Coordinates of C-alpha atoms and ligand atoms in Angstrom, one line a residue:
X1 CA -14.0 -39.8 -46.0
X2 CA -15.1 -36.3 -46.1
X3 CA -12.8 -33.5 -46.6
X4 CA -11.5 -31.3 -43.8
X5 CA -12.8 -28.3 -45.0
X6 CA -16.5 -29.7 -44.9
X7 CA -16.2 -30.9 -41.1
X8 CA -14.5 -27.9 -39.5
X9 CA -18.0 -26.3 -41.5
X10 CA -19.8 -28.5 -39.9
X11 CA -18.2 -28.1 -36.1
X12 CA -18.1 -24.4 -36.6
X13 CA -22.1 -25.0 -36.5
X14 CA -22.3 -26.9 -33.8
X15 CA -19.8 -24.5 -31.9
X16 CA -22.2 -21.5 -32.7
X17 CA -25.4 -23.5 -31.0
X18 CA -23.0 -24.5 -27.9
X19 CA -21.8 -21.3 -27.5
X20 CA -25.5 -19.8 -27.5
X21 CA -26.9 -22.7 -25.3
X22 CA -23.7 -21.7 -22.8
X23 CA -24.5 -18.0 -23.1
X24 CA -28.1 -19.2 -22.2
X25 CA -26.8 -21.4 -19.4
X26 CA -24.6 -18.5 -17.6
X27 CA -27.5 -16.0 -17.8
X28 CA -30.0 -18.6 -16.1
X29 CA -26.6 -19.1 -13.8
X30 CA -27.2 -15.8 -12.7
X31 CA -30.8 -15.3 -12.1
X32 CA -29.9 -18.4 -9.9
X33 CA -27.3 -16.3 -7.9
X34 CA -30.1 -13.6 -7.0
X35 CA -32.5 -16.0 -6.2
X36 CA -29.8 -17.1 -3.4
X37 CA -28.7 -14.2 -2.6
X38 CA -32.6 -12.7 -1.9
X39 CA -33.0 -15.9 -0.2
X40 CA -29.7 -15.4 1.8
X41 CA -28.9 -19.3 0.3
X42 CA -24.6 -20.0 -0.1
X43 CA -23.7 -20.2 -3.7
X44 CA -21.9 -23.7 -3.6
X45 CA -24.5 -26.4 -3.8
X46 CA -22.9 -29.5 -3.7
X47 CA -25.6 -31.9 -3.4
X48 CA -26.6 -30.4 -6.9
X49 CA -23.6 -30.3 -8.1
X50 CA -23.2 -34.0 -7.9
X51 CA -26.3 -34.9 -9.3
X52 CA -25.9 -33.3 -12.6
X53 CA -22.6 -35.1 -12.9
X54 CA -23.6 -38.2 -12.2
X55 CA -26.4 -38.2 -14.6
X56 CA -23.9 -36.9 -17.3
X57 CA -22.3 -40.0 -16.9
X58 CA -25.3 -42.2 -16.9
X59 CA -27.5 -41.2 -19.5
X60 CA -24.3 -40.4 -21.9
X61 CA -22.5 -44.0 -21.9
X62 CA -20.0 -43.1 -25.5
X63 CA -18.6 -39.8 -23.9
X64 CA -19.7 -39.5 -20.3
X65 CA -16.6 -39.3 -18.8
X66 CA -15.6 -36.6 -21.1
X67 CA -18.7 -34.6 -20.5
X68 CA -18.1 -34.9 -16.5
X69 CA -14.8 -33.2 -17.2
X70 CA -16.6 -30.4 -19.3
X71 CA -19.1 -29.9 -17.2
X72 CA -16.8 -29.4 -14.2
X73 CA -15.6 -26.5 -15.5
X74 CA -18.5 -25.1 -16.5
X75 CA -19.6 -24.9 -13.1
X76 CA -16.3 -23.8 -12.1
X77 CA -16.9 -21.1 -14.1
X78 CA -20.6 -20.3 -13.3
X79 CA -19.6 -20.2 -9.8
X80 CA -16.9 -17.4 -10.9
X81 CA -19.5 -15.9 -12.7
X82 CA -21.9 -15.5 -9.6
X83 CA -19.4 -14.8 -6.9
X84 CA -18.8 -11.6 -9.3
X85 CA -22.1 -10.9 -8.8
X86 CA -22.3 -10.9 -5.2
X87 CA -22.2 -6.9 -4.1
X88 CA -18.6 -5.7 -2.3
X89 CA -18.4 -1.9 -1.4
X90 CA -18.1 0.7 0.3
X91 CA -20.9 2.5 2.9
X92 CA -20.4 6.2 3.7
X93 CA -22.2 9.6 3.4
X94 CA -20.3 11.5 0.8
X95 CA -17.8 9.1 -1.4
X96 CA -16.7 10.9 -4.0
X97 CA -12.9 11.3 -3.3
X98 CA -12.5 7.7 -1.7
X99 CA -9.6 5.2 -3.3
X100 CA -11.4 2.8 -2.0
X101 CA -13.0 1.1 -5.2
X102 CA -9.1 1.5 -6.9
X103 CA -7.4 -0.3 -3.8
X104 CA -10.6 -3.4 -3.8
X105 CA -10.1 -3.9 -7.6
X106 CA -6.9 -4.3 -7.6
X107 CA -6.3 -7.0 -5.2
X108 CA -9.4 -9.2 -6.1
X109 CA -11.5 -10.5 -8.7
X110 CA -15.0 -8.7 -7.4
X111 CA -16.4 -5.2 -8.2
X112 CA -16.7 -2.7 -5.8
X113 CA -19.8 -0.2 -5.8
X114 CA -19.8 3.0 -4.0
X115 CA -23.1 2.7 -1.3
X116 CA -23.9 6.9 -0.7
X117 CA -26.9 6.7 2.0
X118 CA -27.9 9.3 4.3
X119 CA -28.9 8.4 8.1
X120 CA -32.1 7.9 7.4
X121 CA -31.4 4.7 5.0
X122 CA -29.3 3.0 6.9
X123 CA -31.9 1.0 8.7
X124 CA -33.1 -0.1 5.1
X125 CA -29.8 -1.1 3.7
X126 CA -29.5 -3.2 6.7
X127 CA -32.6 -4.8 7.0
X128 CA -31.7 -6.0 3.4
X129 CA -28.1 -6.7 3.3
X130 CA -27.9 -7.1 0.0
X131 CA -24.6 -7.5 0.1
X132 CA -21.4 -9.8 0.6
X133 CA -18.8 -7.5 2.3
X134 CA -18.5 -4.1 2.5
X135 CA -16.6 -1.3 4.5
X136 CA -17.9 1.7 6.1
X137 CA -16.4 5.2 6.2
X138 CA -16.9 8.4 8.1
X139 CA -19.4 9.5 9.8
X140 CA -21.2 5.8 9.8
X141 CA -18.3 3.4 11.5
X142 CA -20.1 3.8 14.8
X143 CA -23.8 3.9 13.7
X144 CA -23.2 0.7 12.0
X145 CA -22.6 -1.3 15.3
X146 CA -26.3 -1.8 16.2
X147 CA -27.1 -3.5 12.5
X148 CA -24.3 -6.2 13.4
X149 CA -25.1 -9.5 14.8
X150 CA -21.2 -10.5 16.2
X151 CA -18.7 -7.4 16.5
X152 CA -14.4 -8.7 16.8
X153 CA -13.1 -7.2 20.4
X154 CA -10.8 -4.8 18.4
X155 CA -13.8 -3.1 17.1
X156 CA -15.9 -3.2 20.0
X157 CA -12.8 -1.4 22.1
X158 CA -12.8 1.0 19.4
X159 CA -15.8 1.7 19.3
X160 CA -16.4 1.6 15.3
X161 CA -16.1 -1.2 12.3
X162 CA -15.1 -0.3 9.3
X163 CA -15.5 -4.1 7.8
X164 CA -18.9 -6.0 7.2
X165 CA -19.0 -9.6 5.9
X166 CA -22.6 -11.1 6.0
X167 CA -22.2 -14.6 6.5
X168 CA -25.5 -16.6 5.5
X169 CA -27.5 -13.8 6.4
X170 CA -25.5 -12.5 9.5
X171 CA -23.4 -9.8 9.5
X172 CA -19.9 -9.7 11.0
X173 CA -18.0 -6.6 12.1
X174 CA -14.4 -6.1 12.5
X175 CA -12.3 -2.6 12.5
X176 CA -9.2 -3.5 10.1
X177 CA -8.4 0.7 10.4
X178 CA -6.2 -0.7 13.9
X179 CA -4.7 -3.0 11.4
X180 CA -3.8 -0.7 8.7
X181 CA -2.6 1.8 11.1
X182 CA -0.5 -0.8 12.8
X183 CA 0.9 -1.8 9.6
X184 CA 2.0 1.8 8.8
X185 CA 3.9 1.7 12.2
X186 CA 5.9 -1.3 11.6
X187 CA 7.0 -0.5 7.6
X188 CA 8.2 2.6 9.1
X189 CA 9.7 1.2 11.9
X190 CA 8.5 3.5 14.6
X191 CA 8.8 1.7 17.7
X192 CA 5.8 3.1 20.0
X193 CA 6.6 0.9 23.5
X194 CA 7.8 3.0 25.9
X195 CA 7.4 6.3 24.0
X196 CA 5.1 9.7 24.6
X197 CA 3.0 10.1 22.0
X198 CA 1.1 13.5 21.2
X199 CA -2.3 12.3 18.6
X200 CA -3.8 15.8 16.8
X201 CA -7.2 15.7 16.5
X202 CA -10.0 13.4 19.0
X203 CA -12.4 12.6 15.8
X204 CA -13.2 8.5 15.3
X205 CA -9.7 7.9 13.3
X206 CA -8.0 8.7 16.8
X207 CA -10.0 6.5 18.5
X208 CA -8.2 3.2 16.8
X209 CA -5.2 5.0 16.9
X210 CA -5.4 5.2 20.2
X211 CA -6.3 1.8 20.9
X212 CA -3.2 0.6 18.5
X213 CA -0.7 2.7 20.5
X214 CA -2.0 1.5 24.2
X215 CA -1.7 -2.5 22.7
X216 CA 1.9 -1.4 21.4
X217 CA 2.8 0.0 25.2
X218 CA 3.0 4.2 24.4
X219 CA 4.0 5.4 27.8
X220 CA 1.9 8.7 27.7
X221 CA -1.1 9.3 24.6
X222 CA -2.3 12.7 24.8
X223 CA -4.9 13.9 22.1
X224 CA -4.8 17.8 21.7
X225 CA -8.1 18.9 19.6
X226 CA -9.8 22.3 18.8
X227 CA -12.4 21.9 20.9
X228 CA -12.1 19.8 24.1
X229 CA -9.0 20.1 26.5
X230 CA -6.6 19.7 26.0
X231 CA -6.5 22.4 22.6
X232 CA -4.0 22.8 19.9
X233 CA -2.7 26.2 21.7
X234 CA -1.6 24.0 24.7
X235 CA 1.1 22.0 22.3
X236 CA 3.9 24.2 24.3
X237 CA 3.2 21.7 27.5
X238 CA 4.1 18.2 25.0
X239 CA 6.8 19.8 23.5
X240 CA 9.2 16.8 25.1
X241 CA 6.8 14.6 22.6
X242 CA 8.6 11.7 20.3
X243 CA 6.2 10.9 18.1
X244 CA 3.1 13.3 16.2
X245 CA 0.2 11.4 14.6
X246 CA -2.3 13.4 12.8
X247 CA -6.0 12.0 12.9
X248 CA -7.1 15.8 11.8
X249 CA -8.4 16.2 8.4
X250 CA -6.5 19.5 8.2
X251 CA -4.4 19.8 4.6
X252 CA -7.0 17.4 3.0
X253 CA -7.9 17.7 -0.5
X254 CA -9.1 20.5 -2.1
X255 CA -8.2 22.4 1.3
X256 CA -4.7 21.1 1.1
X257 CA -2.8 24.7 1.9
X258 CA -4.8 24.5 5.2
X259 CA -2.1 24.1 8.2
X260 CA -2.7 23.5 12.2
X261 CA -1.5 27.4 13.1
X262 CA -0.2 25.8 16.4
X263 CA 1.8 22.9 15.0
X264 CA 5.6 23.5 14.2
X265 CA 7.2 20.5 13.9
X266 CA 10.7 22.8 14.8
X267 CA 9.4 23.1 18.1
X268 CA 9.4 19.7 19.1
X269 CA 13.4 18.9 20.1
X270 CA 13.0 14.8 20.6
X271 CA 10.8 14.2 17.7
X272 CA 11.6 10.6 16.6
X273 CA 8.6 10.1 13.9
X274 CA 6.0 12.0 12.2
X275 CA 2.6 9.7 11.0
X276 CA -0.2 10.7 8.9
X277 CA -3.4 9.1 8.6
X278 CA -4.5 11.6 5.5
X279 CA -3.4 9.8 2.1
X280 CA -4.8 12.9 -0.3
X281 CA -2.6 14.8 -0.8
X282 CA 0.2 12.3 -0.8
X283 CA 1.8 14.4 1.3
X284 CA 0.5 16.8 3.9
X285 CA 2.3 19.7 5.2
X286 CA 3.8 18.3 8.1
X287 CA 5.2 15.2 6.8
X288 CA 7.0 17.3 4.0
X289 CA 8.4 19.7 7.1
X290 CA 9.3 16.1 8.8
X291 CA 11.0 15.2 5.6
X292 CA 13.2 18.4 5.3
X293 CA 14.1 18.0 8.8
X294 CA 15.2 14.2 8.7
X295 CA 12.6 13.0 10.7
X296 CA 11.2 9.5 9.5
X297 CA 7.4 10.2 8.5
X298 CA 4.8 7.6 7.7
X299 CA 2.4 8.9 5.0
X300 CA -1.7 7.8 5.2
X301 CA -1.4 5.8 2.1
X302 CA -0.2 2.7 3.6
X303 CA -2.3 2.7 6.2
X304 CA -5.3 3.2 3.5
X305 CA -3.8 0.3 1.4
X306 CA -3.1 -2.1 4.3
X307 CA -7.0 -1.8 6.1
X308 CA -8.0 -2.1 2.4
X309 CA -6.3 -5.8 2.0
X310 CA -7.1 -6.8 5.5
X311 CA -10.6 -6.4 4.6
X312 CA -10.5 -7.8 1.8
X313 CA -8.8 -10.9 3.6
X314 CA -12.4 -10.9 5.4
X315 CA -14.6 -10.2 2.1
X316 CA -12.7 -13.5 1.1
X317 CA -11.8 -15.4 3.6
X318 CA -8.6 -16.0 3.0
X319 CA -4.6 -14.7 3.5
X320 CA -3.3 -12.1 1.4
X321 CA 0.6 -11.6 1.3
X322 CA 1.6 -8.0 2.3
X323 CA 4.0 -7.5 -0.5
X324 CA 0.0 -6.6 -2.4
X325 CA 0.1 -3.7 -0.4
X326 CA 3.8 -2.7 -1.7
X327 CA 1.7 -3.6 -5.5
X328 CA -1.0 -1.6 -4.8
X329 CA 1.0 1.8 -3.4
X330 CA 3.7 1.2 -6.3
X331 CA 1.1 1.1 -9.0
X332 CA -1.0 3.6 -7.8
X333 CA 2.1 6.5 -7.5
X334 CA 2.8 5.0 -11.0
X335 CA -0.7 6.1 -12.2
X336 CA -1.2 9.3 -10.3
X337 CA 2.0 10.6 -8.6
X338 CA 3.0 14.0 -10.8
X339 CA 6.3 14.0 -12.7
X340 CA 7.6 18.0 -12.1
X341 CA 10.4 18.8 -14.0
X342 CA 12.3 21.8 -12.6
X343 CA 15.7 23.7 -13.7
X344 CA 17.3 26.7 -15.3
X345 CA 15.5 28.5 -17.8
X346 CA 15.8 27.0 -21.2
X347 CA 17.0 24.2 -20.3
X348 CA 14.4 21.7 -21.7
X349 CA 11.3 21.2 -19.2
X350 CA 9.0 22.6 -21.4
X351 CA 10.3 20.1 -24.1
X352 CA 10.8 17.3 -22.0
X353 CA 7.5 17.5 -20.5
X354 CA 5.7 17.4 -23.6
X355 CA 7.6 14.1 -24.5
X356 CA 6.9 12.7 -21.5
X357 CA 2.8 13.3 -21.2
X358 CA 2.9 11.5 -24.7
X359 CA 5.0 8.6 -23.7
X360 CA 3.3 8.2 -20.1
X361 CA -0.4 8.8 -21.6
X362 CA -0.7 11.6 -19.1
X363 CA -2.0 15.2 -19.1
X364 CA 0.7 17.9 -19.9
X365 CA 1.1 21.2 -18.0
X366 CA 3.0 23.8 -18.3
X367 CA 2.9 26.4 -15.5
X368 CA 4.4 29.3 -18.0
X369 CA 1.6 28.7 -20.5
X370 CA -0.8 28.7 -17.8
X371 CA 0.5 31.7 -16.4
X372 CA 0.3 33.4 -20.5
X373 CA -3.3 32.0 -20.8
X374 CA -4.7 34.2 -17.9
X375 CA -1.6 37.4 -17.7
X376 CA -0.2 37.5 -21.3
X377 CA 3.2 37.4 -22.3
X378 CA 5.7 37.0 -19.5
X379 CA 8.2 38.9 -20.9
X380 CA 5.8 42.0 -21.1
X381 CA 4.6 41.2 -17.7
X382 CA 7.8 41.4 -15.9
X383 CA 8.2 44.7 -17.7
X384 CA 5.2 46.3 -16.3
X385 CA 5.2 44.9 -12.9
X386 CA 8.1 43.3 -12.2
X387 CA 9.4 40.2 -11.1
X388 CA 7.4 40.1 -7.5
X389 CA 4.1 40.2 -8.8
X390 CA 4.8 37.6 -11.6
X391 CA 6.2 35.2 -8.5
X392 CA 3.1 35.9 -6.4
X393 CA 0.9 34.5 -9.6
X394 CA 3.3 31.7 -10.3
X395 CA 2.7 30.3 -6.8
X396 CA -0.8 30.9 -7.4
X397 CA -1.4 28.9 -10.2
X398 CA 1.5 25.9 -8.6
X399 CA -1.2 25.7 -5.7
X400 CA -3.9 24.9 -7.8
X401 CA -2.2 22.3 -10.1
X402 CA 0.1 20.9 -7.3
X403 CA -3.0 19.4 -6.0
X404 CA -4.2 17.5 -9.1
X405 CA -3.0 13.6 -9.7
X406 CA -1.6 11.8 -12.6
X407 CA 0.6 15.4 -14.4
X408 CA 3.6 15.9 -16.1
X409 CA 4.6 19.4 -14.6
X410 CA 6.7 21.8 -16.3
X411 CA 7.9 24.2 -13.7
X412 CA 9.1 27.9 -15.0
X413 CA 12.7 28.1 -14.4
X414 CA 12.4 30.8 -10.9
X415 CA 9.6 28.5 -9.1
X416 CA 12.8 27.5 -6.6
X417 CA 13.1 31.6 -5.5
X418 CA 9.5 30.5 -3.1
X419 CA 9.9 28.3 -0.6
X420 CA 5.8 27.6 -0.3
X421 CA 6.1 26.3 -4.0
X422 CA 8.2 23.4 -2.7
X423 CA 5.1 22.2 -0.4
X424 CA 2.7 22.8 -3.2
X425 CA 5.1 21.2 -5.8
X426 CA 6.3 17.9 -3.2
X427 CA 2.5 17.1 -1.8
X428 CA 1.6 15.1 -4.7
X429 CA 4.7 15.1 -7.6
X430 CA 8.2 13.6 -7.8
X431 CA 10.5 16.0 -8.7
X432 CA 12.9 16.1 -11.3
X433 CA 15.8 19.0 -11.6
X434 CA 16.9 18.7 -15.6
X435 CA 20.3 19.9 -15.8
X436 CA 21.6 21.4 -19.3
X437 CA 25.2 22.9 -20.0
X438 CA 24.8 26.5 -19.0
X439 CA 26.5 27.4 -22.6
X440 CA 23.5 25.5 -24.1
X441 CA 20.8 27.2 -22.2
X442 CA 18.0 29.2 -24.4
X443 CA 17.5 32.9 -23.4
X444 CA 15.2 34.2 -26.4
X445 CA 11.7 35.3 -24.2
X446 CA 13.2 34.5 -20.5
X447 CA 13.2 37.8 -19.3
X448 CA 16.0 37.3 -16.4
X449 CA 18.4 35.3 -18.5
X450 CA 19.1 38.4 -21.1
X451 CA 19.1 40.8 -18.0
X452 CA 22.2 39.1 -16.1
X453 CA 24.9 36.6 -16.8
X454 CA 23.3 32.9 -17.0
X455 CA 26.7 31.9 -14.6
X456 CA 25.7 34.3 -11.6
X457 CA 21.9 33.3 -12.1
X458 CA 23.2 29.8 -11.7
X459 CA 25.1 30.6 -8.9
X460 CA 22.2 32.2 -7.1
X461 CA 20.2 29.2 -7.7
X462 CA 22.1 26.2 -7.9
X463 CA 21.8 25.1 -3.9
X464 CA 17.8 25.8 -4.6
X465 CA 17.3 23.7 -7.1
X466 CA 18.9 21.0 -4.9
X467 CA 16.8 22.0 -2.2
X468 CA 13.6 21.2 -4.2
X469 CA 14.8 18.2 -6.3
X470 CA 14.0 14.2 -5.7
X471 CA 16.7 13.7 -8.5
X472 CA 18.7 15.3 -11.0
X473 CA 19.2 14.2 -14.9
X474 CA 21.2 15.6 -17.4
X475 CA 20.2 16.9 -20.4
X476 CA 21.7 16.5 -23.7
X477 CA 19.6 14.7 -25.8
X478 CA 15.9 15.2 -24.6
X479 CA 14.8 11.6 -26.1
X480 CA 17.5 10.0 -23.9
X481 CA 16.3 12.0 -21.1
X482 CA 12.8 11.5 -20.9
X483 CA 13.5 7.7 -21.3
X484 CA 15.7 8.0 -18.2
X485 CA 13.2 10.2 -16.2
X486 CA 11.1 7.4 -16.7
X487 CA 13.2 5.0 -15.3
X488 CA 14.6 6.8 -12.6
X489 CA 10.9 7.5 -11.7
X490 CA 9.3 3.4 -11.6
X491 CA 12.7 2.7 -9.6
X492 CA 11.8 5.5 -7.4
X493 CA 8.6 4.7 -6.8
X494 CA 8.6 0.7 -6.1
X495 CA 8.9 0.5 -2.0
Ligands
ADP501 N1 18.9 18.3 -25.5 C1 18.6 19.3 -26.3 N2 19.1 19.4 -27.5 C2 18.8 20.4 -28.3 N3 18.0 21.4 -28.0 C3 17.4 21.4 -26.8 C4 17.6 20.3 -25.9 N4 16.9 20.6 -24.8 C5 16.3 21.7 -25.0 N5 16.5 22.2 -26.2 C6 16.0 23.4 -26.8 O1 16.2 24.5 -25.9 C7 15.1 25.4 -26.0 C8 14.6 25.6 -24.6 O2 13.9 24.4 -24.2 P1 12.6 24.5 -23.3 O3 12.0 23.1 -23.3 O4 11.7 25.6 -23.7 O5 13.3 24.8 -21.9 P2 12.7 25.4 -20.5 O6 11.2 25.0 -20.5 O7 13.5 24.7 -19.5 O8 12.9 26.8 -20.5 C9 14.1 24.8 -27.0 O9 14.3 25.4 -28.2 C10 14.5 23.4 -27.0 O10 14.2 22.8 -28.3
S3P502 O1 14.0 31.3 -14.5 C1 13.1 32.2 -14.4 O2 13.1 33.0 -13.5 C2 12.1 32.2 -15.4 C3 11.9 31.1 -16.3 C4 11.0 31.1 -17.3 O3 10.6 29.7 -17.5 P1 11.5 28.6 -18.3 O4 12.5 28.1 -17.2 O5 10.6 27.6 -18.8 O6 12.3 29.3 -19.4 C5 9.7 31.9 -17.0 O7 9.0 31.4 -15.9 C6 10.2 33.3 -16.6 O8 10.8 33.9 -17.7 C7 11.1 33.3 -15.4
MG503 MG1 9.5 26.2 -20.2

């Protein structure tokens, strides 16, 4: 008998030439997957499939049936291997903000490639359709219609598709925008039957919604736009409206301070719901005035998520469980929704902060050291211009951060005293007010805390700092604290 040592030598050998022949095997796998994908051929061959197991067995009499097992899941896997290489993606003119690819990858096992073309390439790309599934985006969801060989009725009433499956060479195409927008009603639960309901903007995103709100029985849609009748500066005659839906891309990243002058959400006395089809920021404008005035608002990321997974219930032709679209929104808040920490001066957001960009992984920012970096010491600065002009900066530099993704924010201590820094603060962070025993509070270079008593400054601010916060954690060891932010923020964000 040989020893042990000398045969687990000798299989090591043979397991180096198997795992080179298999490399060589999946490589040949997938030149076999372009051929049929050129040819527009399915990837499943049976027939084949068959054959080379039943040889296995035949010509291999001591271990055939062991090889037929083997060789099962080799193919298993090469099919794996070449559905990955069919193309998924996204069609649209300029792509470079869309969430789409983040949404596709995380609910299936396929890449998903961003397609740019201009007009004139669209007949190309279709003629071709080199590609398994994709969805189309702004300005193409109509232009695509005339490429397609079967349209779904929801998309043909709608007048654009945002989902193409090709199908053995033909393409499919169905508008799963109506059921993303459709799923945003329901989570909300914003019943439409029976209700007047006032749409901003007439662009192609208020076409399905639209068409979503006559199938759910609205009693009166009206669509106010800037430049066909009825306009924005008629809003005074729907001012008996229940619900608002903005199709506009007004308040969209970067030009996310942008309002719609004529809008006021005050104004409108029997306003049940509030629902936005934007999804960048995370929150416009007028969902954050909804929020502050109690009104149930429906943000566009839902609806982005949900037409997302209904396509990709078409790319793959099967049913995907809606609690992935409650997956997807958690964990893409968990990457990219801003942690702000606000709160008297001194009393640890600055230190906090910088714990918690280490422990999350995340970019650190601190809005007083931005504010030193570009007008020097702050201390100085309030001396020779007072506090005014050091707020009007302050909300300067909020605006531009308060837009970014994925921050840990460490407010100065007066950001509260402006009520615009709430909107550029809430858009895109959860907000955390850090709450310290006033008789611990630091004063050294915080130019308001050595003028007055730290009690009346509190007093002055306290009901502000309510105002702006999500939640509120105490301070007094800022290990323990960070840990809890943390907590307090995955609970908060898992709906
Ligand atoms: N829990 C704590 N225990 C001890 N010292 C703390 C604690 N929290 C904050 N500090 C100290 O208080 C001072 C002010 O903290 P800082 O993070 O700059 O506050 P802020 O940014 O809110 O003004 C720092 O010296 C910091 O080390
Ligand atoms: O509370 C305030 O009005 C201020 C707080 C300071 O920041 P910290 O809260 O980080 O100390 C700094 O922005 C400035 O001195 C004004
Ligand atoms: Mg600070």
């Amino acid at each position: 008998m040989r020893n042990i040592k000398d045969i687990r030598f000798d299989i090591d050998k043979v397991d180096e030439k198997l795992i080179k022949l298999l490399e060589k095997r999946f490589d040949l796998s997938k030149e076999v997957s372009l051929y049929k994908k050129e040819n527009n051929k399915p990837i499943f061959d049976k027939e084949r499939e068959n054959e080379i197991l039943k040889n296995l067995e035949k010509e291999n009499k001591k271990y055939g049936p062991y090889f037929r097992e083997i060789y099962k899941t080799i193919m298993e896997q090469s099919k794996n291997l070449q559905k990955k290489c069919e193309r998924y993606g996204l069609l649209g003119k300029k792509l470079g903000h869309s969430f789409s690819k983040i949404i596709h990858e995380k609910i299936g096992n396929y890449t998903y490639e961003y397609f740019e073309k201009d007009e004139d390439e669209l007949s190309d790309f279709f003629q071709k359709r080199d590609f398994k599934a994709i969805n189309v985006t702004i300005p193409y969801k109509n232009d695509v219609i005339k490429y397609l060989d079967v349209i779904s009725d929801k998309a043909e009433k709608i007048g654009a598709v945002n989902t193409i499956v090709n199908i053995e060479g033909k393409l499919y195409g169905y508008n799963t925008d109506y059921e993303g927008f459709l799923y945003n009603l329901k989570k909300h639960k914003i019943d439409i039957n029976g209700k007047k309901v006032l749409i901003l903007g007439k662009g192609a995103t208020s076409n399905t919604v639209k068409v979503v709100l006559e199938d759910l029985g609205a009693k009166k849609i009206v669509r106010l736009s800037r430049r066909f009748k009825p306009f924005f500066k008629d809003v005074s005659n729907y001012i008996d409206y229940q619900i608002i839906i903005n199709t506009t891309p007004v308040g969209m990243f970067p030009n996310n301070e942008k309002k719609l002058s004529d809008i006021n959400i005050d104004d409108f006395k029997n306003l049940e719901a509030f629902v936005d089809c934007i999804y960048n920021p995370f929150m416009t404008n007028l969902s954050i005035d909804s929020k502050i005035k109690g009104i149930t608002f429906a943000t566009g990321l839902d609806m982005l998520i949900a037409q997302g997974v209904r396509a990709a219930e078409y790319f793959l032709g099967k049913k995907i469980d809606d609690k992935k679209i409650c997956q997807i929104r958690s964990s893409i808040f968990k990457e990219q929704m801003n942690i702000a920490l606000i709160g008297m001066p001194g009393s640890g957001k600055t230190s906090i902060a910088n714990i918690l960009s280490k422990k999350l992984d995340r970019e650190f920012i601190d809005i007083d050291c931005e504010f030193e970096k570009k007008y020097g010491n702050i201390e100085d600065f309030f001396k020779r211009y007072g506090e005014d002009e050091f707020r009007i900066k302050e909300s300067e530099i909020l605006k531009e951060y308060g837009k970014k993704v994925g921050l840990v924010i460490a407010c100065g201590g007066g950001v509260i005293k402006k009520e615009i820094n709430y909107y550029y603060l809430k858009q895109n962070s959860f907000i955390v007010n850090i709450k310290r025993d006033l008789d611990k509070l630091a004063i050294e270079g915080r130019p308001l805390s050595l003028e007055k008593r730290i009690e009346d400054l509190y007093k002055e601010r306290k009901d502000l700092y309510e105002k702006f916060e999500d939640v509120s954690v105490e301070n007094i060891d800022i290990n323990d604290c960070s840990d809890e932010i943390i907590r307090i923020f995955y609970e908060n964000i898992s709906y």
